[in-house]
Coordinates of N, CA and C in Angstrom, one line a residue:
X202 N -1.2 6.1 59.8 CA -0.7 5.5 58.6 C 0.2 4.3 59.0
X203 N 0.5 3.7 57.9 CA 1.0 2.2 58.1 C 2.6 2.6 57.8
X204 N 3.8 2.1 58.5 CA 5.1 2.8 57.8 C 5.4 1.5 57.1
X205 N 6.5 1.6 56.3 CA 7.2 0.6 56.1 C 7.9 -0.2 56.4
X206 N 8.0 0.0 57.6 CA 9.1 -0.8 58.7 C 8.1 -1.9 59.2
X207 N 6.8 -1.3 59.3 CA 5.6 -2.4 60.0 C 5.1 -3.3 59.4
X208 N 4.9 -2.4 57.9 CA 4.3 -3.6 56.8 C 5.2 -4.6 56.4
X209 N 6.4 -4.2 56.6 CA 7.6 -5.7 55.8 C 7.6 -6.9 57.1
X210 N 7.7 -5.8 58.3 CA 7.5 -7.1 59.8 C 6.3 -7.7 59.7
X211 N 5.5 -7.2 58.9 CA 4.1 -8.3 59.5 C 4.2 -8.9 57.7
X212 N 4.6 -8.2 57.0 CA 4.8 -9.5 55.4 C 5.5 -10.7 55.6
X213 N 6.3 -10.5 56.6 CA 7.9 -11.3 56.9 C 6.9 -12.4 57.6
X214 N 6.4 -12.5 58.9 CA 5.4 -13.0 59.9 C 4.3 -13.5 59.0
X215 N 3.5 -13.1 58.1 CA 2.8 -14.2 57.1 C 3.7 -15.1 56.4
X216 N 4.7 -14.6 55.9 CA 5.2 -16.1 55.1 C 5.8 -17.1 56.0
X217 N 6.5 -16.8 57.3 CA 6.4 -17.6 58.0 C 5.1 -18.2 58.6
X218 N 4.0 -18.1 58.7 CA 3.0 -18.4 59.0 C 2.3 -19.5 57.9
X219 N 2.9 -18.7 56.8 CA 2.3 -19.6 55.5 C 3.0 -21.2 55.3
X220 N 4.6 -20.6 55.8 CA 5.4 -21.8 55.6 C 5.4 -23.1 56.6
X221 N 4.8 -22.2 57.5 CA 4.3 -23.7 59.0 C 2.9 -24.5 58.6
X222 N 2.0 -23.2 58.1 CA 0.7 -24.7 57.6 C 1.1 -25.3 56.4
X223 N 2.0 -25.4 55.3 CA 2.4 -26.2 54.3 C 3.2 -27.2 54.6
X224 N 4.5 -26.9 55.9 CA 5.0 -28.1 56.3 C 3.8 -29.0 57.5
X225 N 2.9 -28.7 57.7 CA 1.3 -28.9 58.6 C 1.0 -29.9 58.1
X226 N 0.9 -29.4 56.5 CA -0.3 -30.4 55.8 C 0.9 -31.5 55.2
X227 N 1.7 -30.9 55.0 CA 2.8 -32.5 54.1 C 2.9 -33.1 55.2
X228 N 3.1 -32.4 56.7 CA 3.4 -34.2 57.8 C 2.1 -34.4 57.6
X229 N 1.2 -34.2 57.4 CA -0.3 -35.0 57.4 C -0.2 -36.2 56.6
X230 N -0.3 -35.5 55.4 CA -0.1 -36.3 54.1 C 0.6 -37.3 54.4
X231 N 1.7 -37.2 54.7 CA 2.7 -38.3 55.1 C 2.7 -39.5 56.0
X232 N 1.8 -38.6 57.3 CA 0.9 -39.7 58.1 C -0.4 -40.6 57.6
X233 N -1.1 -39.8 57.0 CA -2.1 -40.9 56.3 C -1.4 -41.7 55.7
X234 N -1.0 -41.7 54.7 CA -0.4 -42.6 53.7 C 0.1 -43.6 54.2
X235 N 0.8 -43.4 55.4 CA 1.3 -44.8 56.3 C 0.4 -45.2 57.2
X236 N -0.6 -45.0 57.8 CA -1.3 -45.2 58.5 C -2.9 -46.7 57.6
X237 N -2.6 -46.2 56.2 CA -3.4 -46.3 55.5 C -2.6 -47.4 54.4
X238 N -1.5 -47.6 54.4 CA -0.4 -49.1 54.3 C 0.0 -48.7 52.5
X239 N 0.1 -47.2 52.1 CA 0.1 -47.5 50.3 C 1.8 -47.7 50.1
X240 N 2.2 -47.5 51.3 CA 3.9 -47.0 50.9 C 4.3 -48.8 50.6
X241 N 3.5 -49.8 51.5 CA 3.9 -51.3 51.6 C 4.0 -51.9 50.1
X242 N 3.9 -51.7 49.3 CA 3.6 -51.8 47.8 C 3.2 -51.4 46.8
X243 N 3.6 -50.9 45.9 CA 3.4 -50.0 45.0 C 2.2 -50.8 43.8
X244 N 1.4 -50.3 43.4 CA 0.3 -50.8 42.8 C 0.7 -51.4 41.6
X245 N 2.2 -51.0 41.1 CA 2.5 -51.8 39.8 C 3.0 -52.6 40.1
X246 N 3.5 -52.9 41.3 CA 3.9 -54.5 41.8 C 3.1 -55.3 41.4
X247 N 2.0 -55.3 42.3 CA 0.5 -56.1 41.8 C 0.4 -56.4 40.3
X248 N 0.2 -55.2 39.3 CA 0.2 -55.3 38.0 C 1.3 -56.4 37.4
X249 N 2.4 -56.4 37.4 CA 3.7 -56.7 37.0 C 3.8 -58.6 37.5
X250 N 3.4 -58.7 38.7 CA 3.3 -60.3 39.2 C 1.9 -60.9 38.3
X251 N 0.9 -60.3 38.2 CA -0.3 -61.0 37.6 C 0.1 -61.2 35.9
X252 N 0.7 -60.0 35.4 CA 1.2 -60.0 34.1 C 2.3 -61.3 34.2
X253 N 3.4 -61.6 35.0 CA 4.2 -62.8 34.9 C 3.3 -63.5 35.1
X254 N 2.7 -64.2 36.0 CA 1.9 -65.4 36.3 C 1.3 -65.9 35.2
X255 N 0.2 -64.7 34.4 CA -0.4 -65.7 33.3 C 0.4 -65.6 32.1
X256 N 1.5 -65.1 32.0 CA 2.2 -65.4 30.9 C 2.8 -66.5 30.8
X257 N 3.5 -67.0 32.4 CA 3.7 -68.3 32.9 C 3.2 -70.0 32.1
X258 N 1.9 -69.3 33.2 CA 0.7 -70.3 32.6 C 0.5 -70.5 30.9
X259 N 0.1 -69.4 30.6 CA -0.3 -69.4 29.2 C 0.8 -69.9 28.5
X260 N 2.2 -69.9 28.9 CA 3.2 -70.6 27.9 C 3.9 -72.2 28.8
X261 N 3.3 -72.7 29.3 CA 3.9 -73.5 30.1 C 3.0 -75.0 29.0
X262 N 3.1 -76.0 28.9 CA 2.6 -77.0 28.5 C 1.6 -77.4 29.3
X263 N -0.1 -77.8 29.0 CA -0.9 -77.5 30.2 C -0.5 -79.1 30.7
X264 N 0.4 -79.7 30.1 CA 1.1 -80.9 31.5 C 1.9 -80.4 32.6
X265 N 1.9 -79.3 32.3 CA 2.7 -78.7 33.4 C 1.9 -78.1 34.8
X266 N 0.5 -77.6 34.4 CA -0.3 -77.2 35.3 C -1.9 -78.1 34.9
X267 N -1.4 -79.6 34.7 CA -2.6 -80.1 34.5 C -3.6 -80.6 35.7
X268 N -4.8 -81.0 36.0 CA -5.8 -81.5 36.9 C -6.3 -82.4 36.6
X269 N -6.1 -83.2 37.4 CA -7.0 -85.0 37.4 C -7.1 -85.1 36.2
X270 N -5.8 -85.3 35.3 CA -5.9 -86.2 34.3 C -6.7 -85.2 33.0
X271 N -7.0 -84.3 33.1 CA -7.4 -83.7 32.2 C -6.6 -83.5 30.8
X272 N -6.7 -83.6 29.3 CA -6.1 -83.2 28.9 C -6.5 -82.5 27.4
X273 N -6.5 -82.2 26.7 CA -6.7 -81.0 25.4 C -6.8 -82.0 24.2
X274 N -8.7 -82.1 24.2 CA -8.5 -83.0 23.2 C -8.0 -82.3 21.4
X275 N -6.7 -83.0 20.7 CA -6.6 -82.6 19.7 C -7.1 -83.1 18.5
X276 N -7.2 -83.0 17.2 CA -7.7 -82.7 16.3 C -7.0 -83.5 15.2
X277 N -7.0 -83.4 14.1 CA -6.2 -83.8 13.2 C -4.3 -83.4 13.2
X278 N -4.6 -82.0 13.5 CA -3.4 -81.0 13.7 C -2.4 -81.6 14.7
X279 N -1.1 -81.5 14.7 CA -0.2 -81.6 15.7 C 0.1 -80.1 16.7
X280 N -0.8 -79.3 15.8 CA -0.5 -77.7 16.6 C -1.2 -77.7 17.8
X281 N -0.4 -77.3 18.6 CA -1.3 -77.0 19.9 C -1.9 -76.2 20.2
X282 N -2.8 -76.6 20.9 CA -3.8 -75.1 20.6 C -3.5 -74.2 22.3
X283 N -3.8 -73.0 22.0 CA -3.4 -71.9 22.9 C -4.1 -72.5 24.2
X284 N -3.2 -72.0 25.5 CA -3.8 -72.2 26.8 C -4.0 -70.9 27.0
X285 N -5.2 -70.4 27.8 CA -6.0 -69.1 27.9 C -6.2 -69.0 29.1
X286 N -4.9 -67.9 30.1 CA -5.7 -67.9 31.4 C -6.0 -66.8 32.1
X287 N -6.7 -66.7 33.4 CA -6.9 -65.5 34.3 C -6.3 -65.7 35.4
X288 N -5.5 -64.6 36.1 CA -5.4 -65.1 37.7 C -6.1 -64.4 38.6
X289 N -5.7 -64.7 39.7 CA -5.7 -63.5 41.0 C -4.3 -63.9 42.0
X290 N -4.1 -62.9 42.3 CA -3.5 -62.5 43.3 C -3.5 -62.7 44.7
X291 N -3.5 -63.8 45.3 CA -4.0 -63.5 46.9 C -2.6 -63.1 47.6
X292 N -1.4 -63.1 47.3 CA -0.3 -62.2 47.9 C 1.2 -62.9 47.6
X293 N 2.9 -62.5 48.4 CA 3.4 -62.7 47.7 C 4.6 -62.8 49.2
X294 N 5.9 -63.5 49.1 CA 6.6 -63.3 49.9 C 7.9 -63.0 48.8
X295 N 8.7 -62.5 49.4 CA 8.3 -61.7 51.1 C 7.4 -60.7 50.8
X296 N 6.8 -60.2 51.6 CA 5.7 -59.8 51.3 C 6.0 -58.1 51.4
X297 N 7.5 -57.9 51.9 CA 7.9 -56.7 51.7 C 8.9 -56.1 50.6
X298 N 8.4 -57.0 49.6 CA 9.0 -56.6 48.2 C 8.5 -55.6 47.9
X299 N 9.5 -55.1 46.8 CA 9.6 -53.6 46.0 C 9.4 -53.9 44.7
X300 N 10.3 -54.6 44.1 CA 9.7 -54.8 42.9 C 9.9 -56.6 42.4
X301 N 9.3 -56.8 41.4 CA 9.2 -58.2 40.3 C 10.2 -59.4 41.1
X302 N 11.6 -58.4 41.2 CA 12.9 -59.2 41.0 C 12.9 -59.9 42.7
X303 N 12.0 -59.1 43.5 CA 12.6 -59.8 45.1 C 11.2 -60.3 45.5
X304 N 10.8 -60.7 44.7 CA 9.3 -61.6 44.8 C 9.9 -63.0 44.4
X305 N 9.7 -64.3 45.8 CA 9.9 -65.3 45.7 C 8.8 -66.3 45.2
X306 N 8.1 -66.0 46.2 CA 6.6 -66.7 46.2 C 5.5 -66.0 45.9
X307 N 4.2 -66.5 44.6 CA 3.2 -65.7 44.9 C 2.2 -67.1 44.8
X308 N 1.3 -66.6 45.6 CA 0.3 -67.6 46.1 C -1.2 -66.9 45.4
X309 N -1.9 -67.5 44.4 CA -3.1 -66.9 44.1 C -4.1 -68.0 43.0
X310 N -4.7 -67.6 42.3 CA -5.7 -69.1 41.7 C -5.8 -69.0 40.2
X311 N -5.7 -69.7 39.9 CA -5.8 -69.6 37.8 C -6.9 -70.2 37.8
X312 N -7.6 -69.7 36.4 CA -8.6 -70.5 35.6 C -8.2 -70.5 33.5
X313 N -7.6 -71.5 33.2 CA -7.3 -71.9 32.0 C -8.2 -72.2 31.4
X314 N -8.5 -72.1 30.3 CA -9.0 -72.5 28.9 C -8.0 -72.7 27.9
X315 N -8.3 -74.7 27.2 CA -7.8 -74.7 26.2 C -8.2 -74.5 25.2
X316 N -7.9 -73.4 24.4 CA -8.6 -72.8 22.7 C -8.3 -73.6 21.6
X317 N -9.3 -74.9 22.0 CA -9.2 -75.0 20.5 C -9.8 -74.8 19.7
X318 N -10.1 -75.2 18.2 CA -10.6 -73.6 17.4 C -12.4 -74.4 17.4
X319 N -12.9 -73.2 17.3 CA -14.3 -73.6 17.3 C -15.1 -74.2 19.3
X320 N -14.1 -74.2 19.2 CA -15.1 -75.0 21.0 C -15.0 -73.8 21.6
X321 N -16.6 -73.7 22.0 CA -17.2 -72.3 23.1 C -16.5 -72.7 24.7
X322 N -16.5 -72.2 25.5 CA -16.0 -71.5 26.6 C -16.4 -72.8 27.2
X323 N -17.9 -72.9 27.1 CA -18.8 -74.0 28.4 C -18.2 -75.5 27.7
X324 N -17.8 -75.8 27.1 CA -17.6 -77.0 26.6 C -15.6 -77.0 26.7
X325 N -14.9 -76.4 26.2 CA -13.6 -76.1 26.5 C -13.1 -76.8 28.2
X326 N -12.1 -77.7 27.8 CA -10.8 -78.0 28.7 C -10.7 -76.9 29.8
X327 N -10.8 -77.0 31.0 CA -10.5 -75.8 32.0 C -9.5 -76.8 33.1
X328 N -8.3 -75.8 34.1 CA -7.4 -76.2 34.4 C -8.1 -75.1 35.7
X329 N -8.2 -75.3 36.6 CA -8.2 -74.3 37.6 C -8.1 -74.6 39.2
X330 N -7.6 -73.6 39.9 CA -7.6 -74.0 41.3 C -6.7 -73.0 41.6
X331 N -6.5 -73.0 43.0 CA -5.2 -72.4 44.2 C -3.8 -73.0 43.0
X332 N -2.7 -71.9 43.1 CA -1.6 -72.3 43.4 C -0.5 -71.6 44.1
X333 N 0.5 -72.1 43.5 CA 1.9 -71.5 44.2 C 2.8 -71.5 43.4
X334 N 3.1 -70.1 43.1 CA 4.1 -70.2 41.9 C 5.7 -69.9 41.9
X335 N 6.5 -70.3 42.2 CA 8.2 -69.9 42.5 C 8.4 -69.2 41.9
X336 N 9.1 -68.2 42.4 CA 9.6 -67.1 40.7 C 10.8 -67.0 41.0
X337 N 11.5 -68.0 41.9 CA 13.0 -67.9 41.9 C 13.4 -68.5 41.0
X338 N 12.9 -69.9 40.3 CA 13.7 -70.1 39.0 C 13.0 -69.8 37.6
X339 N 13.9 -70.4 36.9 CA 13.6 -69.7 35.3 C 13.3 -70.8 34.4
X340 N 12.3 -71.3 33.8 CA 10.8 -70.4 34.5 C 10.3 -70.5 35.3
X341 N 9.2 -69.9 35.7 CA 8.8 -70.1 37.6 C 8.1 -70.9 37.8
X342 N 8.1 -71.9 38.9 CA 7.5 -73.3 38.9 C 6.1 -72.9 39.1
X343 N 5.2 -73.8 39.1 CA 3.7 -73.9 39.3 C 3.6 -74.9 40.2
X344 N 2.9 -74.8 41.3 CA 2.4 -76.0 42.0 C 0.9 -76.1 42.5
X345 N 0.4 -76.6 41.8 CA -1.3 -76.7 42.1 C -1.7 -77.6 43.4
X346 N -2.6 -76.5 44.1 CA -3.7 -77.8 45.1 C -4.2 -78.8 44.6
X347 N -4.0 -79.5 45.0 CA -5.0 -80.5 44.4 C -4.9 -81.9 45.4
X348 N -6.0 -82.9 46.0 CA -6.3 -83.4 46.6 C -5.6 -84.8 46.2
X349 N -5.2 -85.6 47.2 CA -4.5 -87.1 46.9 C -5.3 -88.1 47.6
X350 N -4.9 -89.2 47.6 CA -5.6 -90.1 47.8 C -6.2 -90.3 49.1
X351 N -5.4 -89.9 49.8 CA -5.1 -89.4 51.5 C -5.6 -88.4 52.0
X352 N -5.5 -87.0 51.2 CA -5.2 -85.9 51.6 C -6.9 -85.3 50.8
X353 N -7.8 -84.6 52.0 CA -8.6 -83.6 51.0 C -8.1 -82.3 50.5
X354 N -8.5 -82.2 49.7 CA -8.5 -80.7 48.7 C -8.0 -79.9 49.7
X355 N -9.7 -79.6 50.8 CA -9.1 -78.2 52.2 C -7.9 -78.9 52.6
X356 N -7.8 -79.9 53.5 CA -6.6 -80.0 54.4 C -5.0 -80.0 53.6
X357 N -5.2 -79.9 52.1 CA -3.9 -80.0 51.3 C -3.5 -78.2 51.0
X358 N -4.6 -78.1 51.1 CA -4.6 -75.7 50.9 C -4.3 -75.5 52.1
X359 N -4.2 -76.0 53.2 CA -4.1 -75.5 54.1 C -2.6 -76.0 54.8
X360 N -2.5 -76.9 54.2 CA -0.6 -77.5 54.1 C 0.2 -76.7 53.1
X361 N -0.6 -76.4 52.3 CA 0.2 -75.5 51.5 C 0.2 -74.3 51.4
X362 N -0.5 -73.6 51.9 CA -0.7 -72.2 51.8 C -0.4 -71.4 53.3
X363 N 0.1 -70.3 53.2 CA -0.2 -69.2 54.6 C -1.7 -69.4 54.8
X364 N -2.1 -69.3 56.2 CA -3.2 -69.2 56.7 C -4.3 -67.7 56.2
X365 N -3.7 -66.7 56.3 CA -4.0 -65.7 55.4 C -4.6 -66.0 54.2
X366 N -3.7 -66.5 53.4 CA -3.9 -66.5 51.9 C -5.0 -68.2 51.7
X367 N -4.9 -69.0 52.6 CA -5.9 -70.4 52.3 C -7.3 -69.4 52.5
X368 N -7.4 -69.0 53.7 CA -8.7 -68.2 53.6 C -9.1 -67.7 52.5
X369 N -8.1 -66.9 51.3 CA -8.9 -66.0 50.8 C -9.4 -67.0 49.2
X370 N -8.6 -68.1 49.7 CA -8.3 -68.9 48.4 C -9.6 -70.3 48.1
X371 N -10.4 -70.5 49.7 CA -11.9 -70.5 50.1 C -12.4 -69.7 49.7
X372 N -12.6 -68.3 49.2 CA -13.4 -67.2 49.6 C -13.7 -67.0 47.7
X373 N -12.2 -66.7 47.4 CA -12.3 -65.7 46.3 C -12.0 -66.2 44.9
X374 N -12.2 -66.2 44.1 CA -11.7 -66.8 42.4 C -11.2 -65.4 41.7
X375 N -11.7 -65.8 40.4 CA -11.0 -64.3 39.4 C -12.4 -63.7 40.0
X376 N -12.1 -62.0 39.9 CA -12.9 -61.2 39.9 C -13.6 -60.8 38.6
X377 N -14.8 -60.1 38.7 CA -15.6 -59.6 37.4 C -14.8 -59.5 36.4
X378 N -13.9 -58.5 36.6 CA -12.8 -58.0 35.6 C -12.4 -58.9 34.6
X379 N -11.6 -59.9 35.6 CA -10.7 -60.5 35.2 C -11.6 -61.7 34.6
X380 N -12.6 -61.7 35.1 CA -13.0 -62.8 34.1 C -13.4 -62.8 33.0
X381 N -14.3 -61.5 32.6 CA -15.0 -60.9 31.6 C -13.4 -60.8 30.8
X382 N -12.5 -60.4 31.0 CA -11.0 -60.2 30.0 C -10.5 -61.9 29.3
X383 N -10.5 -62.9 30.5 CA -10.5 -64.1 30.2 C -11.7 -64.6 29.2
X384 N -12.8 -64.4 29.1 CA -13.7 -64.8 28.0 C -13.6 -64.3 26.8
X385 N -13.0 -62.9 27.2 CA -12.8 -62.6 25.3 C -11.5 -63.0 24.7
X386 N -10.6 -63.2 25.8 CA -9.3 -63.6 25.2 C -9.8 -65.3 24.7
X387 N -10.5 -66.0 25.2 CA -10.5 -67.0 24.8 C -11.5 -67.1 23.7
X388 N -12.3 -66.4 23.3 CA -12.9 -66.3 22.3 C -11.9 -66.1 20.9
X389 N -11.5 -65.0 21.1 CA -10.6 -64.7 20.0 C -9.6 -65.7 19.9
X390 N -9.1 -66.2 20.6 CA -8.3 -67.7 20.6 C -8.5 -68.8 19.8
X391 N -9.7 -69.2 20.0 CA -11.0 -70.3 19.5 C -11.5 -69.9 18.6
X392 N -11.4 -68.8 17.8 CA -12.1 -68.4 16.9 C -13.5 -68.1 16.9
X393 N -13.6 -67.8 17.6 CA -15.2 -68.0 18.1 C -16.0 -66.2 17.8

């Protein structure tokens, strides 16, 4: 028979045993996570800079983020008509920010639409390219690539931008997502 003196020393000896594979798996845990970069920024950072950026844009005068002379042809009306944009994100300095408030720089691409009422998407005013947006002051400045008389388009992205981020800004525009969100906002804008 089993006494009781033996079965409490070997109950005692399982919870200890139990409590070494639980502290086992949290350093695990702990190791992936950093190995795997999620602690470097929190996912609503991302959310929270794309949410400024095109609120930016969308209320800025599109003289403020205009392209080769482009400008919003108006109507009878003196009302302006809504600027409609998408961004992306290609990254941010310092780049070990935590939150909104210690994000200086974010470097990523707009595509604007001006809604005015009745004009479809393919015919509409568009404002688009690489920028660079300051969010040290109030409001946060915009500075668009854009090509001079001197200067091409690439070799001006690449004066302006981290090496990192000009690559991705070659590479990438709005994503599916974000574009298919941009056409209906601009629909509903335009009345369309």
């Amino acid at each position: 028979m089993v006494s009781r003196e033996s079965f409490a020393g070997w109950y005692r000896h399982r919870l200890v045993w139990v409590a070494v594979i639980l502290l086992t798996v949290s350093a695990s845990v702990v190791v992936l996570n950093r190995a795997t970069g999620q602690e470097a920024e929190p996912a609503d950072l991302q959310t929270q800079i794309v949410a400024r950026m095109r609120t930016t844009l969308e209320q800025a005068d599109p003289g403020q983020h205009n392209h080769a002379g482009h400008n919003a042809q108006q109507g009878v009306t003196e009302e302006k008509p809504p600027v409609i944009c998408g961004v992306r994100v290609y990254g941010h300095e310092p780049a070990g920010a935590t939150t909104l408030a210690d994000v200086q720089k974010v470097y990523g691409f707009h595509l604007c639409g001006i809604a005015e009422q009745k004009r479809p998407w393919d015919v509409a005013v568009k404002l688009a390219g690489p920028l660079i947006m300051d969010m040290s002051t109030d409001p946060p400045g915009i500075q668009v690539v854009e090509a001079t008389e001197n200067v091409r388009f690439i070799d001006r992205l690449h004066e302006m931008f981290p090496a990192k981020y000009a690559t991705l800004a070659q590479e990438e525009a709005l994503t599916a997502e974000e574009m298919a969100d941009l056409r209906r906002r601009y629909d509903t804008a335009a009345g369309m």
